[in-house]
PDB file of C-alpha atoms in Angstrom:
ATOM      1  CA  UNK A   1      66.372 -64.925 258.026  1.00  0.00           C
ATOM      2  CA  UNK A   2      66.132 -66.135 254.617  1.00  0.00           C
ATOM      3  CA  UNK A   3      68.228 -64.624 251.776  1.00  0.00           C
ATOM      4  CA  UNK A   4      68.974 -65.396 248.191  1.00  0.00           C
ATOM      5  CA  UNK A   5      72.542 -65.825 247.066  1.00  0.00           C
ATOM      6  CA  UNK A   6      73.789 -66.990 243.633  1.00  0.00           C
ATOM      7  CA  UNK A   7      76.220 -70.097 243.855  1.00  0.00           C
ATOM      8  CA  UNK A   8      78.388 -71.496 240.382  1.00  0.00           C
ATOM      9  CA  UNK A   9      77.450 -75.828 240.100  1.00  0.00           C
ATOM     10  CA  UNK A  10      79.316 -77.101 237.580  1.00  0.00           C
ATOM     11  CA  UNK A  11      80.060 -74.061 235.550  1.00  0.00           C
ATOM     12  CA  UNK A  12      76.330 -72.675 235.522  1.00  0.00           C
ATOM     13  CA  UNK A  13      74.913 -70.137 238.136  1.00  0.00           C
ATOM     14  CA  UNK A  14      72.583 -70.674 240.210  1.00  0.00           C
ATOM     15  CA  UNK A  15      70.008 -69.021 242.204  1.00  0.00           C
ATOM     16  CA  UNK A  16      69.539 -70.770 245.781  1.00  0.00           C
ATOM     17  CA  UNK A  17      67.328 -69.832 248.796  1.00  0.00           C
ATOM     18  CA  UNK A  18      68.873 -70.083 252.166  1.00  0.00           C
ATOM     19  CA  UNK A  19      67.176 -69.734 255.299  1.00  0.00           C
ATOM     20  CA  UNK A  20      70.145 -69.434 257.285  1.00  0.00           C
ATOM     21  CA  UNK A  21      70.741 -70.789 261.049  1.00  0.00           C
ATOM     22  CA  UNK A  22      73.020 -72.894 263.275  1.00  0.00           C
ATOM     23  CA  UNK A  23      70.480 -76.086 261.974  1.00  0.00           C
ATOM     24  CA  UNK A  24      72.030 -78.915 259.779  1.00  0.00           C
ATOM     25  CA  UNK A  25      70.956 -78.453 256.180  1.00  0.00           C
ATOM     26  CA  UNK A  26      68.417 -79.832 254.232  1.00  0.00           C
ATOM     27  CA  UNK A  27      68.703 -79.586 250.680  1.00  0.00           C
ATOM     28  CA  UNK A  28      64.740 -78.708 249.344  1.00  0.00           C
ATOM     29  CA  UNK A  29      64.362 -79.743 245.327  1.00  0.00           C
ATOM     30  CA  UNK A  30      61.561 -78.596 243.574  1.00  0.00           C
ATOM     31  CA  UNK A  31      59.354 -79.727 240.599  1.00  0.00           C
ATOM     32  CA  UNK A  32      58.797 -79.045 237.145  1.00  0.00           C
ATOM     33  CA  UNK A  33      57.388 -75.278 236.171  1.00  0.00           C
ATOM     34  CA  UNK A  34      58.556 -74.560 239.877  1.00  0.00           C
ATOM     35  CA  UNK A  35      61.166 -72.491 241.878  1.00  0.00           C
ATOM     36  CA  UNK A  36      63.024 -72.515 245.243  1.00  0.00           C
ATOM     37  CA  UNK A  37      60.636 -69.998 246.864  1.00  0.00           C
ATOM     38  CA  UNK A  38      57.989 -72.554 247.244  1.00  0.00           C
ATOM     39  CA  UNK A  39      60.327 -73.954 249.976  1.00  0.00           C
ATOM     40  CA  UNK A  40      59.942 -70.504 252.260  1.00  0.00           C
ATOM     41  CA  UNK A  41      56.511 -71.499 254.251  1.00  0.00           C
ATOM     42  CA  UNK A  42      58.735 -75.140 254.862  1.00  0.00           C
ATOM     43  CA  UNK A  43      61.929 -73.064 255.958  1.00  0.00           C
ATOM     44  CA  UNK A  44      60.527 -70.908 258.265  1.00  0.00           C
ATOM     45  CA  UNK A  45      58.187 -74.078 260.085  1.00  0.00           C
ATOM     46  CA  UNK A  46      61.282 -75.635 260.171  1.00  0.00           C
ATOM     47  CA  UNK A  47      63.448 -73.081 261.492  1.00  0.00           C
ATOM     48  CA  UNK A  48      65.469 -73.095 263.952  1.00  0.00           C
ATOM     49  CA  UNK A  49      66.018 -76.460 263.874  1.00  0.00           C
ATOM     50  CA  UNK A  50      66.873 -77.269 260.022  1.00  0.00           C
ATOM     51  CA  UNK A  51      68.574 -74.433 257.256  1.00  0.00           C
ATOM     52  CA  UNK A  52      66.744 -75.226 254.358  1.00  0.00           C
ATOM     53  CA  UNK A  53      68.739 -74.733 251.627  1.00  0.00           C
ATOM     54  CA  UNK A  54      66.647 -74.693 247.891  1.00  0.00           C
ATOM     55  CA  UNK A  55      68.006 -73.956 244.463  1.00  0.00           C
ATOM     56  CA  UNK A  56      66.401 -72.797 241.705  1.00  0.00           C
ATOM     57  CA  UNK A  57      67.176 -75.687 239.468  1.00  0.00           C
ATOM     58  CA  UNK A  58      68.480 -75.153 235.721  1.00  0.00           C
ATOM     59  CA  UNK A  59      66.191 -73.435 233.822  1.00  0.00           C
ATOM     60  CA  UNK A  60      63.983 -72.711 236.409  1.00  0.00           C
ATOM     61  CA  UNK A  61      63.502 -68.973 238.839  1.00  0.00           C
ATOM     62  CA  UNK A  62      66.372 -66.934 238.624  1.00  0.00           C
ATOM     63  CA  UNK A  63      69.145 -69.386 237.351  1.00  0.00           C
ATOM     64  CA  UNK A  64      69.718 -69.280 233.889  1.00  0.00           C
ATOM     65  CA  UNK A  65      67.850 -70.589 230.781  1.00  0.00           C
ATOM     66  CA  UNK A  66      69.207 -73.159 228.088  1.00  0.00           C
ATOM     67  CA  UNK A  67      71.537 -75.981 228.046  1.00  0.00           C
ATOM     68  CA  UNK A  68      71.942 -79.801 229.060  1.00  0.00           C
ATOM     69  CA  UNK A  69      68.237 -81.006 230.900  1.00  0.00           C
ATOM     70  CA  UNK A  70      69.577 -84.776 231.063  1.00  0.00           C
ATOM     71  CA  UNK A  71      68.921 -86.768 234.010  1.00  0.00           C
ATOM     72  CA  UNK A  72      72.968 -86.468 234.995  1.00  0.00           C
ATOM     73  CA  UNK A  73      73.193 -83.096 234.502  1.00  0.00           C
ATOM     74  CA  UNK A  74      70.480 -82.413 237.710  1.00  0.00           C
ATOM     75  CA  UNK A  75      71.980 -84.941 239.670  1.00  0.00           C
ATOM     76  CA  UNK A  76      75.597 -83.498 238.988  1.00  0.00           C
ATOM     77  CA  UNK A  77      74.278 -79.855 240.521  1.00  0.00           C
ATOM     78  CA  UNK A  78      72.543 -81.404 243.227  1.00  0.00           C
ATOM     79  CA  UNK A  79      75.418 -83.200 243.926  1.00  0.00           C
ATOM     80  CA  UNK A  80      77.792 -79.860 244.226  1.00  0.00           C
ATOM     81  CA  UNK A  81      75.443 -77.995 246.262  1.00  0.00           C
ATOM     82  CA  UNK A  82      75.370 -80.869 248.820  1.00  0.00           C
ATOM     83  CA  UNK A  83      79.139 -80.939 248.470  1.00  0.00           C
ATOM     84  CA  UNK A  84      79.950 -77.161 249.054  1.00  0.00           C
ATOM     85  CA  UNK A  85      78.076 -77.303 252.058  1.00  0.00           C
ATOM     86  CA  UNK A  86      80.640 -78.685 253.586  1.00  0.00           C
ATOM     87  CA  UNK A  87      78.854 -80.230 256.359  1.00  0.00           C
ATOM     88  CA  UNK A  88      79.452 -84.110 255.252  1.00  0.00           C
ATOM     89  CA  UNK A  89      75.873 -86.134 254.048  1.00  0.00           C
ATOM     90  CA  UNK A  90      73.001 -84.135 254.049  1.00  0.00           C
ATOM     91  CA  UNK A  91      69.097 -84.719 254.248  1.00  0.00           C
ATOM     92  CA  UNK A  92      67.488 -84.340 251.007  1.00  0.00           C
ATOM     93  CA  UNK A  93      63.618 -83.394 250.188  1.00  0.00           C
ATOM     94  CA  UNK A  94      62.705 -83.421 246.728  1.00  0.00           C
ATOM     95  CA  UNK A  95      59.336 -82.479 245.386  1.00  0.00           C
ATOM     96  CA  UNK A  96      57.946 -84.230 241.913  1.00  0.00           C
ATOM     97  CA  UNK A  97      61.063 -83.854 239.753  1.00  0.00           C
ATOM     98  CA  UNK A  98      62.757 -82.916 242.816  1.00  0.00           C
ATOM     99  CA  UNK A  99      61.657 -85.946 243.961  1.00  0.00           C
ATOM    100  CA  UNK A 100      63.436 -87.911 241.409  1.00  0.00           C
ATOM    101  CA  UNK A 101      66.708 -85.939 241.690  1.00  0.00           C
ATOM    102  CA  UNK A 102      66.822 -86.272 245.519  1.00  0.00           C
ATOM    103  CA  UNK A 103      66.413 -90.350 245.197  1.00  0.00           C
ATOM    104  CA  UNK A 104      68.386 -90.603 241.822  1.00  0.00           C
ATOM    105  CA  UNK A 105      71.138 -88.171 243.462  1.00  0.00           C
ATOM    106  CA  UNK A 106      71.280 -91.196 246.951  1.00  0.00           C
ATOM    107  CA  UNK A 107      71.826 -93.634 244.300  1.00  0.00           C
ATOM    108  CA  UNK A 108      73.963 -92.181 242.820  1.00  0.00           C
ATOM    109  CA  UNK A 109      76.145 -90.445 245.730  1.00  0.00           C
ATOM    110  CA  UNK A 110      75.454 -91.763 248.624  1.00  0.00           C
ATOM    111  CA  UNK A 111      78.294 -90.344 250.522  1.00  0.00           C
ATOM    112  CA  UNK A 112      76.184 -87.093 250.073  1.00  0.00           C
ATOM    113  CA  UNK A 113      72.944 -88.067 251.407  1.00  0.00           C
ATOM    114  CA  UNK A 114      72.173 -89.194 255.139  1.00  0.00           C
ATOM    115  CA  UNK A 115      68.160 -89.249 254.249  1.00  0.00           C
ATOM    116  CA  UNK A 116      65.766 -88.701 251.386  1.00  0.00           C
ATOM    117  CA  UNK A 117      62.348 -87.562 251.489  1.00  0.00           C
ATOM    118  CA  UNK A 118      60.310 -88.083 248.058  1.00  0.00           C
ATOM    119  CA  UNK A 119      57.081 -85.862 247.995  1.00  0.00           C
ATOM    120  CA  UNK A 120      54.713 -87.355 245.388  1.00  0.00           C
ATOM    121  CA  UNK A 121      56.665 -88.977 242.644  1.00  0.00           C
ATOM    122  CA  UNK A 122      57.237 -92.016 242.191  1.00  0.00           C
ATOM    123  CA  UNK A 123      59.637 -95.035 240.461  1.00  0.00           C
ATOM    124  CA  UNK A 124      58.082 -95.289 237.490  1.00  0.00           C
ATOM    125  CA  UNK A 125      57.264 -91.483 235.964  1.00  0.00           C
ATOM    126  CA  UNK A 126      55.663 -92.679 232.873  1.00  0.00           C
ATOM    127  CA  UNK A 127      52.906 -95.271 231.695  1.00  0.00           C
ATOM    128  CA  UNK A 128      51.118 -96.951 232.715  1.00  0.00           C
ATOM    129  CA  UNK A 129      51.661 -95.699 236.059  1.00  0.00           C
ATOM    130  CA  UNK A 130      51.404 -92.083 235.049  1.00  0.00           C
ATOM    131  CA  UNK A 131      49.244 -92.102 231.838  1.00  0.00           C
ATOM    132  CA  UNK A 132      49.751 -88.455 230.663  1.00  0.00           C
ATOM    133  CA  UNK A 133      53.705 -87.617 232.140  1.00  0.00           C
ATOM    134  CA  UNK A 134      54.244 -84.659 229.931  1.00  0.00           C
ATOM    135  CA  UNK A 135      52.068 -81.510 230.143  1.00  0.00           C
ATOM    136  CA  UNK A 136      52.427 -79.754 226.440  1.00  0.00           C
ATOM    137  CA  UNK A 137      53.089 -76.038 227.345  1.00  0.00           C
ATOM    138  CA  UNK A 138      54.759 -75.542 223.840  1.00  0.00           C
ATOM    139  CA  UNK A 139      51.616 -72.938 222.232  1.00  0.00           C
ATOM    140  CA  UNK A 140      51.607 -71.223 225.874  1.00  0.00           C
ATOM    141  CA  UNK A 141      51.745 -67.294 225.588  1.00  0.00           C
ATOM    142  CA  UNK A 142      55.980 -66.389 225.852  1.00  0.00           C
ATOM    143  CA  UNK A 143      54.757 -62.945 226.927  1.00  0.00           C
ATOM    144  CA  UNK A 144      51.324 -61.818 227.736  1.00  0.00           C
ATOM    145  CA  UNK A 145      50.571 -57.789 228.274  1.00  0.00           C
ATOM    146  CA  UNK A 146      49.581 -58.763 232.365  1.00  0.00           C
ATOM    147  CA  UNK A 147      49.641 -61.134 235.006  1.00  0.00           C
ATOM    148  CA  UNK A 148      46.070 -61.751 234.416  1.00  0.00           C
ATOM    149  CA  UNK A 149      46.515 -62.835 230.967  1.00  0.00           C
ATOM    150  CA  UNK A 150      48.389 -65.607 231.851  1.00  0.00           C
ATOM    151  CA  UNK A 151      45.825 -66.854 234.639  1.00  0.00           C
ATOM    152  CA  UNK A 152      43.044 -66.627 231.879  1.00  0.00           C
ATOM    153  CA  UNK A 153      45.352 -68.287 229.506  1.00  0.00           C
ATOM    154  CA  UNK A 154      45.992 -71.477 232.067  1.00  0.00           C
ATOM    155  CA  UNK A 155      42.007 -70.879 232.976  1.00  0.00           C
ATOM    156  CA  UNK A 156      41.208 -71.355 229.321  1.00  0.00           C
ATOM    157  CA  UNK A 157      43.409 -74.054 228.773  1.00  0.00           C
ATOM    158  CA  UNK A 158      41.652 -76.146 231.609  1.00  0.00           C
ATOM    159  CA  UNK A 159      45.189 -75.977 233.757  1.00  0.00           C
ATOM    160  CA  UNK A 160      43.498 -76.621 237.420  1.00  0.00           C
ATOM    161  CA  UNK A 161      46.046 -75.538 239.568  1.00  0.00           C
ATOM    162  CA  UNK A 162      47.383 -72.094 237.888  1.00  0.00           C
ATOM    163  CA  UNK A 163      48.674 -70.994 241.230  1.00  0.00           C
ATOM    164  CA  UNK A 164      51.423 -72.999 240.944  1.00  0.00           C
ATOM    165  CA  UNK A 165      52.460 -71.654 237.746  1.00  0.00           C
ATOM    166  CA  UNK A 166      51.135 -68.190 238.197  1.00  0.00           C
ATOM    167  CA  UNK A 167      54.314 -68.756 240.798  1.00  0.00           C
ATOM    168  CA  UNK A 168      56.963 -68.150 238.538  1.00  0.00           C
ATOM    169  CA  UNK A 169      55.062 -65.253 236.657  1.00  0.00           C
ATOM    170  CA  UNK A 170      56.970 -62.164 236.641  1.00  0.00           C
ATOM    171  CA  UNK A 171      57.251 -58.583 234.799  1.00  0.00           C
ATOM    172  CA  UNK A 172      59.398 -59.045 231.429  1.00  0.00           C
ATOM    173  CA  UNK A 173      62.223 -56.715 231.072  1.00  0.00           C
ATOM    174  CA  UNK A 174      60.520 -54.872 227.979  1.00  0.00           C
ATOM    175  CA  UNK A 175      56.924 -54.727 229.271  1.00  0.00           C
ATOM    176  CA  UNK A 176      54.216 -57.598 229.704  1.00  0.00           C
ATOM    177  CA  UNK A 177      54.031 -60.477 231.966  1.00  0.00           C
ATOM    178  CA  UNK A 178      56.053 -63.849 231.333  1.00  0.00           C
ATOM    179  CA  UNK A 179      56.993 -67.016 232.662  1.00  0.00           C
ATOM    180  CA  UNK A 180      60.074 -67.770 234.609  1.00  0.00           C
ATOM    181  CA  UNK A 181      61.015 -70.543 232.625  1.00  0.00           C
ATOM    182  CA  UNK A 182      61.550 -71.612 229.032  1.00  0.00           C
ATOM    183  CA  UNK A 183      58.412 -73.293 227.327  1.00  0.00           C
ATOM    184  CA  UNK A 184      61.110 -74.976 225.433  1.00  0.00           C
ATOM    185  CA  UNK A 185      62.690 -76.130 228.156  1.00  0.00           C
ATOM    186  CA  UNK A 186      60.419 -77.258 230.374  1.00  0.00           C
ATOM    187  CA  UNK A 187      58.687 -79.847 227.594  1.00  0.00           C
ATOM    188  CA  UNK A 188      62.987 -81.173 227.443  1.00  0.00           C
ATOM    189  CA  UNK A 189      62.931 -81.562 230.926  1.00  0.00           C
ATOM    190  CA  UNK A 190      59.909 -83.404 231.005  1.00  0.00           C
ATOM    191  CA  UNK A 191      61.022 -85.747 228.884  1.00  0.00           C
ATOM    192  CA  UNK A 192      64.618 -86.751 230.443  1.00  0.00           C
ATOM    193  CA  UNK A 193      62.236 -87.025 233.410  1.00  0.00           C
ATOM    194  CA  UNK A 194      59.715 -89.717 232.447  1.00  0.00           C
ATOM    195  CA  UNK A 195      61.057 -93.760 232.551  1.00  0.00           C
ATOM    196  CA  UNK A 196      61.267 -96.241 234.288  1.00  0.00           C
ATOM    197  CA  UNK A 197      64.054 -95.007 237.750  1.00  0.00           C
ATOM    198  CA  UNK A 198      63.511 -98.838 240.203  1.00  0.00           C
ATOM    199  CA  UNK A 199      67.153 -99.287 240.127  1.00  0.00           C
ATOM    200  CA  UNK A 200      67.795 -95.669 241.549  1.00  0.00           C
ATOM    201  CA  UNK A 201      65.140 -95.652 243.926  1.00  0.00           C
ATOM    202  CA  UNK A 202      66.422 -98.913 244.915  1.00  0.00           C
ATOM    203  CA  UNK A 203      69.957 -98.073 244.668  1.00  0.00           C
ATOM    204  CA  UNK A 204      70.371 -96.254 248.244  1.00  0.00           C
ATOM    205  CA  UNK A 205      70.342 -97.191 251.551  1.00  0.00           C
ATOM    206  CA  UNK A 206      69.289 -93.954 253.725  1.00  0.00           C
ATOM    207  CA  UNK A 207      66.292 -93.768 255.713  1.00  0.00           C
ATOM    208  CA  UNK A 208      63.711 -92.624 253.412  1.00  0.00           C
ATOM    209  CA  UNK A 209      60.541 -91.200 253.561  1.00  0.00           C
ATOM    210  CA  UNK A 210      57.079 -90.984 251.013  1.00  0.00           C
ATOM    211  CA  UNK A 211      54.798 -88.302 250.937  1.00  0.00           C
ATOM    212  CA  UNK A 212      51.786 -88.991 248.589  1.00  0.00           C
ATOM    213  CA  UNK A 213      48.752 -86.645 248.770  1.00  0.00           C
ATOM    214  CA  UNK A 214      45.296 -88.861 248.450  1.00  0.00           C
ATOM    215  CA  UNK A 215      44.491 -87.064 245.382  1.00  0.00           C
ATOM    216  CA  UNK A 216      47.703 -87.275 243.813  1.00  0.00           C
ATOM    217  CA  UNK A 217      47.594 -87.743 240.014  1.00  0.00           C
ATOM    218  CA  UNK A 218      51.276 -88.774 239.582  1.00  0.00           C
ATOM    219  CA  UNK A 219      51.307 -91.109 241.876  1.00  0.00           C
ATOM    220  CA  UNK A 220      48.593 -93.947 242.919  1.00  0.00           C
ATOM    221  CA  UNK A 221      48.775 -95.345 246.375  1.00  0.00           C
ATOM    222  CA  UNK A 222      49.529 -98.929 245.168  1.00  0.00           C
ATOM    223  CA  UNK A 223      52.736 -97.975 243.466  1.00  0.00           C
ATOM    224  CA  UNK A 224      53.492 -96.156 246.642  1.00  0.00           C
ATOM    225  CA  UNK A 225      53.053 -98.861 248.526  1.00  0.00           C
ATOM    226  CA  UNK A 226      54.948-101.029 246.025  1.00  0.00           C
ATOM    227  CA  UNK A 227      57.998 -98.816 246.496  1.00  0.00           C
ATOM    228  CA  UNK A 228      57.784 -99.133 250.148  1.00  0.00           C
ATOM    229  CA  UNK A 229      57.729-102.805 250.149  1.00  0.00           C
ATOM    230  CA  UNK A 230      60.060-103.167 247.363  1.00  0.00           C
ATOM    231  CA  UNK A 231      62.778-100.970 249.083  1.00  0.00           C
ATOM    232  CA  UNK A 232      65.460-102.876 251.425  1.00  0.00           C
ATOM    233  CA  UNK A 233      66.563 -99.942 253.523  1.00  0.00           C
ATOM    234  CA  UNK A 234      63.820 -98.168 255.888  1.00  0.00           C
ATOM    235  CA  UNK A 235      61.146 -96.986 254.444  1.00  0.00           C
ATOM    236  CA  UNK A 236      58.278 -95.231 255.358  1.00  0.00           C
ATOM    237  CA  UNK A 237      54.650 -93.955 253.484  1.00  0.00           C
ATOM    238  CA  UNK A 238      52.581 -91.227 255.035  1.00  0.00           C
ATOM    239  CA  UNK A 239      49.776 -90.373 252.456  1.00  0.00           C
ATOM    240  CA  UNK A 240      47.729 -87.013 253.387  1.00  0.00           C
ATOM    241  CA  UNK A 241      44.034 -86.986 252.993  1.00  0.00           C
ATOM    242  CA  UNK A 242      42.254 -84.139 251.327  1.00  0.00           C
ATOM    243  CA  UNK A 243      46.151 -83.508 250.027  1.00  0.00           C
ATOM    244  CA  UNK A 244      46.665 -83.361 245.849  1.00  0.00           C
ATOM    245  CA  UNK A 245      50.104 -83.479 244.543  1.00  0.00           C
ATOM    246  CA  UNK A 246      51.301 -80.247 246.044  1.00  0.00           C
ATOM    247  CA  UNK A 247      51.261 -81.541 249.493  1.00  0.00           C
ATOM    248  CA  UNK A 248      53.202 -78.376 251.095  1.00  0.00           C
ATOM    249  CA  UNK A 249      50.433 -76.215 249.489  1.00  0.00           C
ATOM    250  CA  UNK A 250      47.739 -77.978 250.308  1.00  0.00           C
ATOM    251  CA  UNK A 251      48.258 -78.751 254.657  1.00  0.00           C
ATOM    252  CA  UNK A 252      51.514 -76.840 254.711  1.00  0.00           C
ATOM    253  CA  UNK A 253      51.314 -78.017 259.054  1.00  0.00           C
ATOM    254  CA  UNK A 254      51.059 -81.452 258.852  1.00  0.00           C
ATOM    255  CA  UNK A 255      53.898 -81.169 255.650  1.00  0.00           C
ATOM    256  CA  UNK A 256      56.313 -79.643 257.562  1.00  0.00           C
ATOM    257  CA  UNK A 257      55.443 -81.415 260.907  1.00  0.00           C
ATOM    258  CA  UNK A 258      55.292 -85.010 259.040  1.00  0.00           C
ATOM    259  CA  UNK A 259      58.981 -83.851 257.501  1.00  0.00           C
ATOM    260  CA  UNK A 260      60.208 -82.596 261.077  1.00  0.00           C
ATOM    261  CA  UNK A 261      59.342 -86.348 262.456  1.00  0.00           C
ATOM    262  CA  UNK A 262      60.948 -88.048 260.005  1.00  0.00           C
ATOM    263  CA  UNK A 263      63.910 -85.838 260.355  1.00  0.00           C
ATOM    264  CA  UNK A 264      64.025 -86.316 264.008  1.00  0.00           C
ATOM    265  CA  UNK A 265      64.292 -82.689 265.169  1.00  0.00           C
TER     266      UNK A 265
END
């Protein structure tokens, strides 16, 4: 059964989904704009095999707003949660920015991390592999009076994948509809998040695995490949046809199966 329980990483709450079971954990990152609840289709197709355990990461869902959106400072909560667990090195899925904290948390502490899976995000987060890294959400509505104000917003703003943000839309406490996240934030954390990461996706030596939808915008199939080549430890690609960049949206069964193979359970 899933549940929701709030855990303190380094001095900041945190909101983190937990789906529970006698399965080894697998610590499920998501992206930018996101929050741990897009995990819940993978937990339960997982299930019983793997607890999927997925925080929402600072200032994103339920844990608080404001503070430090560095590189370090994701990689340092990461690197608690895996460490309270308890259970020595943990498989790691990571998402887009997820994506980047799951690889840049192996580098980083290996002793944590028995295997990494990257969904759609590559080494290099910023041109000229990725043209356009930073979405500007700065003049977005910070409180609209309904839910459907903010899907005509993103609809008038040419946004073609509003579900995703519509996501982390919920009532505000006075009346009105707002976002889950900080406008404010989200354009810092964008920022610490584009550069140039080869030495940290280079840097570990689990098994790792590449998701990389065919349409993905973020992340073209020849720098996928390159990071496959490029990388000494094993290394495998699996791109998904008819798949964009939210792979576990888009074929949700062949996401979860492709992870469960990789995983070996």
């Amino acid at each position: 059964m899933i549940t929701r329980r709030s855990v303190t990483l380094n001095g900041r709450a945190h909101s983190v989904l937990d789906s529970g079971g006698d399965g080894p954990p697998l610590l499920a990152l998501h992206g930018t704009f996101g929050r741990s609840d897009i995990f819940a289709r993978l937990a339960a197709d997982l299930a019983p095999d793997w607890r999927v355990i997925a925080p929402d990461q600072r200032g994103h869902g339920r844990s608080p707003r404001g503070g430090d959106f560095s590189r370090r400072a994701f990689v340092d909560d990461a690197a608690a949660l895996a460490a309270s667990l308890a259970t020595g090195p943990v498989a790691v899925l990571g998402h887009s920015l997820g994506g980047l904290n799951a690889y840049q948390l192996a580098a980083h502490h290996p002793d944590l991390v028995r295997a990494l899976v990257v969904v759609d995000n590559g080494a290099v987060t910023g041109p000229p592999e990725v043209p356009t890294p930073i979405l500007d959400v700065r003049d977005w509505p910070r409180l609209a009076p309904s839910r459907q104000a903010l899907a005509d917003h993103l609809a008038e703003a040419g946004i073609p994948v509003a579900d995703y943000f519509l996501a982390s839309a919920e009532p505000a406490p006075g009346g009105g509809w707002r976002y889950c996240f900080d406008l404010d934030d989200m354009m810092a954390v964008q920022r610490a998040g584009v550069g140039d990461w080869w030495r940290d996706w280079l840097g570990s030596s689990c098994p790792a695995l590449l998701l990389r939808g065919e349409h993905s915008h973020l992340l073209s199939a020849d720098h996928a490949r390159d990071m496959v080549r490029r990388r000494t430890a094993p290394t495998s690609l699996v791109e998904s046809p008819g798949c964009g960049h939210w792979l576990y949206e888009d074929d949700p069964v062949r996401f979860a199966d492709t992870v469960r193979e990789f995983l070996g359970r």
